[in-house]
C-alpha cells in the first residue's frame, strides 16, 4: 500500500515535470534606443508576436525600448556576453565589433531606399551578416533606420560651408565622423540616450538622424532647423547572442528567421510612413525644414572618400554603387 502510494506520487511528480517541460517558456530580453511605437518598436513587437505564434509560446520576447538597457554600444557588448539576448541597433557602433559592416556606413553610397534595400537583401548584404558569428553574435537580418539628415539650433544648413565649425553629434562611428570632419564640422560622438539633453542644453549645436528617429525622440522640439541632407543611408540590424542561437533547434531557427522577415516588412513600412508624414509633423511644431543640393555635400566628402577607398577597397565600394 505504502509502496504503491509512493509510486503514484512519483508518477504524479514526473507527470507534472513533463507537462512543465512542455510548457516551458524562455523569455528573451530585447533592447533598443527608440520608443515602442517607432520603426524599431514595431519591428520588435511584430518579431515577438511571430515568434510566440510559431513556437507555440515557448519563446517570448521581453521589450526594453528607449535605451532602458543602455546605449547601442553597451547593449551590443551585453548581447555578445549573453546578459542581453537580442538588440535592434543602427550600424553606428557595430563596426567596432564586426569591421566588415563599416562599408555600408559610407556617405552617398546608396542612391535611394530601393538601392539600399536591394544591396542589403542581396549577396553583398548577406555576406556581411556571415561575418558576425566569429564575433559571438548572430545578425539574423538587416533592418532599417533611414536616410540621415542634419538638424541644428543655429541656422539652415544649405551648403557644406554652413557646417563649418558646428558641433554635430554623430554616432560612435568612425566612417561618419570622417565624413563630418571632411565637411568642416566638429563631429562629437555620443550615445543616443544623451542626445536630447545635449541638444537642449547646447552641449552640441546639432545632430543627424533619419526622420523616423527625429520623430520617435521628438528631437525637433529642441532643434530649430532640419536640413534634408540625406548624407548617408543608415541601416539597422537585428542581432542575437550566438550561444542562444546555437541552442535553438533547426525548426526554431527557421521560425526566428521567418519572424525576422515579417518584422523587416513592418519596419520598412513604418520608415516609409514616417518619411511620407514626418516632415509635416516637424514643420507644424515650428521647425524650419530646407532642401539642399545634395551634390555639394557629396563633393565635400571627397577627401573622406580617399580614406574609404583605402580602408574598404575602391572595387568593393564600386560593386555596391553598381547594383541597379
Ligand atoms: O538606432 O544613435 C543614433 O543616432 C541612431 O540612429 C539611433 O539610436 C537609432
CSV table of C-alpha atoms and ligand atoms in Angstrom, one decimal:
chain,number,residue,atom,x,y,z
A,1,UNK,CA,0.0,0.0,0.0
A,2,UNK,CA,2.7,2.4,1.1
A,3,UNK,CA,4.9,1.5,-1.9
A,4,UNK,CA,2.1,2.0,-4.4
A,5,UNK,CA,1.2,5.3,-2.9
A,6,UNK,CA,4.8,6.3,-3.3
A,7,UNK,CA,4.7,5.1,-6.8
A,8,UNK,CA,1.6,7.1,-7.5
A,9,UNK,CA,3.2,10.1,-6.0
A,10,UNK,CA,6.3,9.6,-8.2
A,11,UNK,CA,4.1,9.3,-11.3
A,12,UNK,CA,2.3,12.5,-10.4
A,13,UNK,CA,5.6,14.4,-9.8
A,14,UNK,CA,7.0,13.0,-13.0
A,15,UNK,CA,3.9,13.9,-15.0
A,16,UNK,CA,3.9,17.4,-13.5
A,17,UNK,CA,7.5,18.0,-14.5
A,18,UNK,CA,6.9,16.6,-18.0
A,19,UNK,CA,4.0,19.0,-18.5
A,20,UNK,CA,6.1,21.8,-17.1
A,21,UNK,CA,8.8,21.0,-19.7
A,22,UNK,CA,6.2,21.0,-22.5
A,23,UNK,CA,5.0,24.4,-21.4
A,24,UNK,CA,8.4,25.8,-20.5
A,25,UNK,CA,8.8,29.3,-21.7
A,26,UNK,CA,12.0,31.0,-22.5
A,27,UNK,CA,11.9,34.8,-22.1
A,28,UNK,CA,14.3,36.7,-24.3
A,29,UNK,CA,15.4,40.3,-23.5
A,30,UNK,CA,15.5,42.6,-26.5
A,31,UNK,CA,16.7,46.2,-26.2
A,32,UNK,CA,16.8,49.2,-28.5
A,33,UNK,CA,17.1,53.0,-28.4
A,34,UNK,CA,13.9,54.2,-29.9
A,35,UNK,CA,10.3,54.2,-28.5
A,36,UNK,CA,7.9,51.2,-28.5
A,37,UNK,CA,5.9,52.8,-31.3
A,38,UNK,CA,8.9,53.6,-33.5
A,39,UNK,CA,10.1,51.8,-36.6
A,40,UNK,CA,12.3,49.7,-34.2
A,41,UNK,CA,9.4,49.1,-31.8
A,42,UNK,CA,7.1,48.0,-34.5
A,43,UNK,CA,9.7,45.7,-35.9
A,44,UNK,CA,10.3,44.1,-32.5
A,45,UNK,CA,6.7,43.7,-31.4
A,46,UNK,CA,6.0,42.1,-34.8
A,47,UNK,CA,9.0,39.8,-34.3
A,48,UNK,CA,7.9,38.9,-30.8
A,49,UNK,CA,4.3,38.1,-31.9
A,50,UNK,CA,5.5,36.0,-34.8
A,51,UNK,CA,8.0,34.0,-32.6
A,52,UNK,CA,5.4,33.4,-29.9
A,53,UNK,CA,2.9,32.2,-32.6
A,54,UNK,CA,5.5,30.0,-34.4
A,55,UNK,CA,6.9,28.3,-31.3
A,56,UNK,CA,3.5,27.9,-29.5
A,57,UNK,CA,4.6,30.4,-26.9
A,58,UNK,CA,7.8,28.6,-26.0
A,59,UNK,CA,9.7,31.8,-26.7
A,60,UNK,CA,8.6,35.1,-25.5
A,61,UNK,CA,10.2,38.5,-26.1
A,62,UNK,CA,10.6,41.0,-23.3
A,63,UNK,CA,10.9,44.5,-24.6
A,64,UNK,CA,13.2,47.2,-23.4
A,65,UNK,CA,12.7,50.2,-25.6
A,66,UNK,CA,14.0,53.8,-25.3
A,67,UNK,CA,17.5,52.9,-24.2
A,68,UNK,CA,16.3,51.2,-20.9
A,69,UNK,CA,19.3,48.8,-21.2
A,70,UNK,CA,21.8,51.4,-22.2
A,71,UNK,CA,23.3,52.8,-25.4
A,72,UNK,CA,23.8,50.8,-28.6
A,73,UNK,CA,27.5,50.0,-27.9
A,74,UNK,CA,26.7,48.9,-24.3
A,75,UNK,CA,23.8,46.8,-25.4
A,76,UNK,CA,25.9,45.1,-28.1
A,77,UNK,CA,28.5,44.2,-25.5
A,78,UNK,CA,25.8,42.7,-23.4
A,79,UNK,CA,24.5,40.7,-26.3
A,80,UNK,CA,28.0,39.5,-27.0
A,81,UNK,CA,28.3,38.4,-23.3
A,82,UNK,CA,24.8,36.9,-23.3
A,83,UNK,CA,23.5,39.1,-20.4
A,84,UNK,CA,21.1,40.6,-23.0
A,85,UNK,CA,19.6,38.2,-25.7
A,86,UNK,CA,18.8,40.5,-28.6
A,87,UNK,CA,19.2,44.0,-29.9
A,88,UNK,CA,17.9,46.0,-32.9
A,89,UNK,CA,20.5,48.7,-33.5
A,90,UNK,CA,21.8,51.1,-36.1
A,91,UNK,CA,25.1,50.1,-37.6
A,92,UNK,CA,26.5,53.1,-35.6
A,93,UNK,CA,28.7,51.1,-33.2
A,94,UNK,CA,28.6,47.8,-35.0
A,95,UNK,CA,31.8,48.4,-37.0
A,96,UNK,CA,33.7,48.3,-33.7
A,97,UNK,CA,32.6,44.7,-33.3
A,98,UNK,CA,32.4,43.5,-36.9
A,99,UNK,CA,34.6,45.7,-39.0
A,100,UNK,CA,33.1,44.5,-42.3
A,101,UNK,CA,29.8,46.4,-41.7
A,102,UNK,CA,31.7,49.8,-42.0
A,103,UNK,CA,31.4,49.8,-45.8
A,104,UNK,CA,27.6,50.3,-45.6
A,105,UNK,CA,28.1,53.4,-43.4
A,106,UNK,CA,29.9,55.4,-46.2
A,107,UNK,CA,28.0,58.6,-47.1
A,108,UNK,CA,26.4,59.0,-50.5
A,109,UNK,CA,26.9,55.3,-51.2
A,110,UNK,CA,23.2,54.4,-51.7
A,111,UNK,CA,21.2,56.4,-54.2
A,112,UNK,CA,17.8,55.7,-52.6
A,113,UNK,CA,15.8,53.3,-50.5
A,114,UNK,CA,15.3,50.8,-53.3
A,115,UNK,CA,19.1,50.7,-53.9
A,116,UNK,CA,20.0,50.2,-50.2
A,117,UNK,CA,17.3,47.5,-49.7
A,118,UNK,CA,18.4,45.6,-52.8
A,119,UNK,CA,22.1,45.6,-51.7
A,120,UNK,CA,21.3,44.5,-48.1
A,121,UNK,CA,18.8,41.8,-49.1
A,122,UNK,CA,21.2,40.6,-51.8
A,123,UNK,CA,24.5,38.7,-51.7
A,124,UNK,CA,26.6,41.7,-50.6
A,125,UNK,CA,24.4,42.3,-47.5
A,126,UNK,CA,24.2,38.6,-46.7
A,127,UNK,CA,28.0,38.2,-46.9
A,128,UNK,CA,28.3,40.9,-44.3
A,129,UNK,CA,25.8,39.1,-42.0
A,130,UNK,CA,28.0,35.9,-42.3
A,131,UNK,CA,30.9,37.8,-40.5
A,132,UNK,CA,29.0,38.1,-37.2
A,133,UNK,CA,29.3,34.5,-35.7
A,134,UNK,CA,33.1,34.8,-35.5
A,135,UNK,CA,32.4,37.7,-33.0
A,136,UNK,CA,30.0,35.8,-30.8
A,137,UNK,CA,27.0,37.5,-32.5
A,138,UNK,CA,24.4,36.3,-35.0
A,139,UNK,CA,22.9,39.0,-37.2
A,140,UNK,CA,19.6,37.4,-38.2
A,141,UNK,CA,18.5,40.2,-40.5
A,142,UNK,CA,19.2,43.7,-41.8
A,143,UNK,CA,16.6,46.3,-40.6
A,144,UNK,CA,16.3,49.9,-41.5
A,145,UNK,CA,16.7,53.3,-39.9
A,146,UNK,CA,16.5,55.6,-43.0
A,147,UNK,CA,18.5,58.4,-44.7
A,148,UNK,CA,20.1,60.7,-42.2
A,149,UNK,CA,19.6,64.5,-42.2
A,150,UNK,CA,21.2,67.3,-40.1
A,151,UNK,CA,19.2,69.2,-37.5
A,152,UNK,CA,20.6,72.1,-35.5
A,153,UNK,CA,19.8,75.1,-33.4
A,154,UNK,CA,21.8,77.8,-35.3
A,155,UNK,CA,20.9,78.2,-38.9
A,156,UNK,CA,19.6,76.3,-42.0
A,157,UNK,CA,22.4,74.1,-43.5
A,158,UNK,CA,22.2,75.0,-47.2
A,159,UNK,CA,25.7,74.3,-48.3
A,160,UNK,CA,28.6,72.4,-46.6
A,161,UNK,CA,30.1,75.8,-45.7
A,162,UNK,CA,27.2,76.2,-43.2
A,163,UNK,CA,28.5,73.2,-41.2
A,164,UNK,CA,32.0,74.8,-40.7
A,165,UNK,CA,32.9,74.8,-37.0
A,166,UNK,CA,29.5,73.4,-36.0
A,167,UNK,CA,29.5,70.9,-33.2
A,168,UNK,CA,27.5,68.0,-34.6
A,169,UNK,CA,26.7,64.9,-32.5
A,170,UNK,CA,27.4,61.8,-34.6
A,171,UNK,CA,27.2,58.1,-33.6
A,172,UNK,CA,30.2,56.4,-32.3
A,173,UNK,CA,31.2,55.6,-35.9
A,174,UNK,CA,34.5,56.5,-37.5
A,175,UNK,CA,33.1,56.4,-41.0
A,176,UNK,CA,30.5,59.1,-40.1
A,177,UNK,CA,33.0,61.1,-38.1
A,178,UNK,CA,35.4,61.2,-41.1
A,179,UNK,CA,32.6,62.4,-43.3
A,180,UNK,CA,31.7,65.3,-40.9
A,181,UNK,CA,35.3,66.2,-40.5
A,182,UNK,CA,35.6,66.4,-44.3
A,183,UNK,CA,32.6,68.7,-44.4
A,184,UNK,CA,34.2,71.0,-41.9
A,185,UNK,CA,32.0,70.2,-38.8
A,186,UNK,CA,33.3,69.2,-35.4
A,187,UNK,CA,31.9,65.7,-35.0
A,188,UNK,CA,31.1,64.8,-31.4
A,189,UNK,CA,30.4,61.1,-30.8
A,190,UNK,CA,27.8,60.3,-28.2
A,191,UNK,CA,25.3,57.6,-27.4
A,192,UNK,CA,21.7,58.2,-28.3
A,193,UNK,CA,20.5,58.3,-24.7
A,194,UNK,CA,22.4,61.6,-24.2
A,195,UNK,CA,21.4,63.4,-27.4
A,196,UNK,CA,18.1,65.1,-26.4
A,197,UNK,CA,19.7,66.7,-23.3
A,198,UNK,CA,22.9,67.6,-25.2
A,199,UNK,CA,20.7,69.4,-27.8
A,200,UNK,CA,18.5,71.0,-25.2
A,201,UNK,CA,21.4,72.4,-23.2
A,202,UNK,CA,23.5,73.4,-26.2
A,203,UNK,CA,26.4,71.0,-25.5
A,204,UNK,CA,26.2,70.4,-29.2
A,205,UNK,CA,24.7,72.6,-31.9
A,206,UNK,CA,23.1,69.8,-33.9
A,207,UNK,CA,22.8,66.1,-34.7
A,208,UNK,CA,22.0,64.0,-37.6
A,209,UNK,CA,19.4,61.2,-37.8
A,210,UNK,CA,16.7,59.9,-40.1
A,211,UNK,CA,13.1,61.2,-39.9
A,212,UNK,CA,11.8,58.1,-38.0
A,213,UNK,CA,14.4,58.7,-35.2
A,214,UNK,CA,13.8,62.5,-35.2
A,215,UNK,CA,10.1,61.8,-34.7
A,216,UNK,CA,10.4,59.0,-32.2
A,217,UNK,CA,12.7,61.0,-29.9
A,218,UNK,CA,11.0,64.4,-30.6
A,219,UNK,CA,14.3,65.9,-31.4
A,220,UNK,CA,12.5,68.6,-33.4
A,221,UNK,CA,11.2,70.0,-30.1
A,222,UNK,CA,14.8,71.0,-29.3
A,223,UNK,CA,16.1,72.0,-32.8
A,224,UNK,CA,15.1,75.0,-34.9
A,225,UNK,CA,16.3,73.7,-38.3
A,226,UNK,CA,16.1,70.4,-40.2
A,227,UNK,CA,18.1,70.3,-43.4
A,228,UNK,CA,17.4,67.4,-45.7
A,229,UNK,CA,21.0,66.5,-46.4
A,230,UNK,CA,20.3,62.7,-46.9
A,231,UNK,CA,24.1,62.4,-46.5
A,232,UNK,CA,24.0,58.7,-45.6
A,233,UNK,CA,21.7,55.7,-45.5
A,234,UNK,CA,21.5,54.3,-42.0
A,235,UNK,CA,20.9,50.5,-41.9
A,236,UNK,CA,19.9,48.7,-38.8
A,237,UNK,CA,20.5,45.1,-37.7
A,238,UNK,CA,18.7,42.5,-35.6
A,239,UNK,CA,21.4,40.7,-33.6
A,240,UNK,CA,21.3,37.8,-31.2
A,241,UNK,CA,23.7,36.3,-28.8
A,242,UNK,CA,25.4,33.4,-30.6
A,243,UNK,CA,25.1,31.0,-27.7
A,244,UNK,CA,21.4,31.5,-27.7
A,245,UNK,CA,21.2,30.9,-31.5
A,246,UNK,CA,23.3,27.7,-31.3
A,247,UNK,CA,20.9,26.3,-28.7
A,248,UNK,CA,17.8,26.7,-30.9
A,249,UNK,CA,16.6,23.6,-32.8
A,250,UNK,CA,16.6,23.8,-36.6
A,251,UNK,CA,12.9,24.3,-36.6
A,252,UNK,CA,13.1,27.2,-34.1
A,253,UNK,CA,15.9,28.8,-36.1
A,254,UNK,CA,13.6,28.7,-39.1
A,255,UNK,CA,10.8,30.2,-37.1
A,256,UNK,CA,13.1,33.1,-35.9
A,257,UNK,CA,14.2,33.7,-39.5
A,258,UNK,CA,10.7,33.8,-40.8
A,259,UNK,CA,9.6,36.1,-37.9
A,260,UNK,CA,12.5,38.4,-38.8
A,261,UNK,CA,11.4,38.6,-42.4
A,262,UNK,CA,7.9,39.7,-41.3
A,263,UNK,CA,9.5,42.2,-38.8
A,264,UNK,CA,11.6,43.7,-41.6
A,265,UNK,CA,8.5,44.3,-43.7
A,266,UNK,CA,6.8,46.1,-40.8
A,267,UNK,CA,10.0,48.0,-40.1
A,268,UNK,CA,10.4,49.3,-43.6
A,269,UNK,CA,6.7,50.1,-43.9
A,270,UNK,CA,7.0,52.3,-40.8
A,271,UNK,CA,10.1,54.0,-42.2
A,272,UNK,CA,8.1,54.7,-45.5
A,273,UNK,CA,5.1,56.1,-43.5
A,274,UNK,CA,7.4,58.3,-41.3
A,275,UNK,CA,9.1,59.6,-44.5
A,276,UNK,CA,5.7,60.4,-46.0
A,277,UNK,CA,4.2,62.1,-43.0
A,278,UNK,CA,7.0,63.1,-40.7
A,279,UNK,CA,8.2,66.4,-42.3
A,280,UNK,CA,4.7,67.9,-41.9
A,281,UNK,CA,4.6,67.0,-38.2
A,282,UNK,CA,8.1,68.6,-37.7
A,283,UNK,CA,7.1,71.7,-39.6
A,284,UNK,CA,3.9,72.1,-37.7
A,285,UNK,CA,5.9,72.1,-34.5
A,286,UNK,CA,7.7,75.2,-35.8
A,287,UNK,CA,11.0,73.7,-37.0
A,288,UNK,CA,12.2,75.1,-40.3
A,289,UNK,CA,12.8,72.5,-43.0
A,290,UNK,CA,15.0,73.1,-46.0
A,291,UNK,CA,16.2,71.1,-49.0
A,292,UNK,CA,19.8,71.1,-50.2
A,293,UNK,CA,21.7,70.5,-53.4
A,294,UNK,CA,23.0,67.0,-52.5
A,295,UNK,CA,25.8,67.2,-55.0
A,296,UNK,CA,27.5,69.9,-53.0
A,297,UNK,CA,27.6,67.8,-49.9
A,298,UNK,CA,28.7,64.8,-51.9
A,299,UNK,CA,31.6,66.8,-53.3
A,300,UNK,CA,32.5,67.9,-49.7
A,301,UNK,CA,33.1,64.3,-48.7
A,302,UNK,CA,35.6,63.8,-51.4
A,303,UNK,CA,38.6,63.8,-49.0
A,304,UNK,CA,36.9,61.2,-46.8
A,305,UNK,CA,36.4,59.0,-49.9
A,306,UNK,CA,40.2,58.9,-50.3
A,307,UNK,CA,40.3,57.2,-46.9
A,308,UNK,CA,37.3,55.0,-47.6
A,309,UNK,CA,38.8,53.7,-50.8
A,310,UNK,CA,41.9,52.8,-48.9
A,311,UNK,CA,40.1,51.2,-45.9
A,312,UNK,CA,37.2,49.4,-47.6
A,313,UNK,CA,38.5,48.9,-51.2
A,314,UNK,CA,37.6,51.0,-54.2
A,315,UNK,CA,36.4,47.9,-56.0
A,316,UNK,CA,34.1,46.9,-53.1
A,317,UNK,CA,32.6,50.4,-52.9
A,318,UNK,CA,32.0,50.4,-56.7
A,319,UNK,CA,30.4,46.9,-56.5
A,320,UNK,CA,27.8,48.4,-54.2
A,321,UNK,CA,27.3,51.5,-56.3
A,322,UNK,CA,26.9,49.4,-59.4
A,323,UNK,CA,23.9,47.5,-58.1
A,324,UNK,CA,20.9,48.7,-60.1
B,1,LIG,O1,19.4,53.5,-33.9
B,1,LIG,O2,22.3,56.7,-32.3
B,1,LIG,C1,21.7,57.0,-33.4
B,1,LIG,O3,21.7,58.2,-33.8
B,1,LIG,C2,20.8,56.0,-34.0
B,1,LIG,O4,20.4,56.4,-35.3
B,1,LIG,C3,19.6,55.8,-33.2
B,1,LIG,O5,20.0,55.4,-31.9
B,1,LIG,C4,18.7,54.7,-33.8
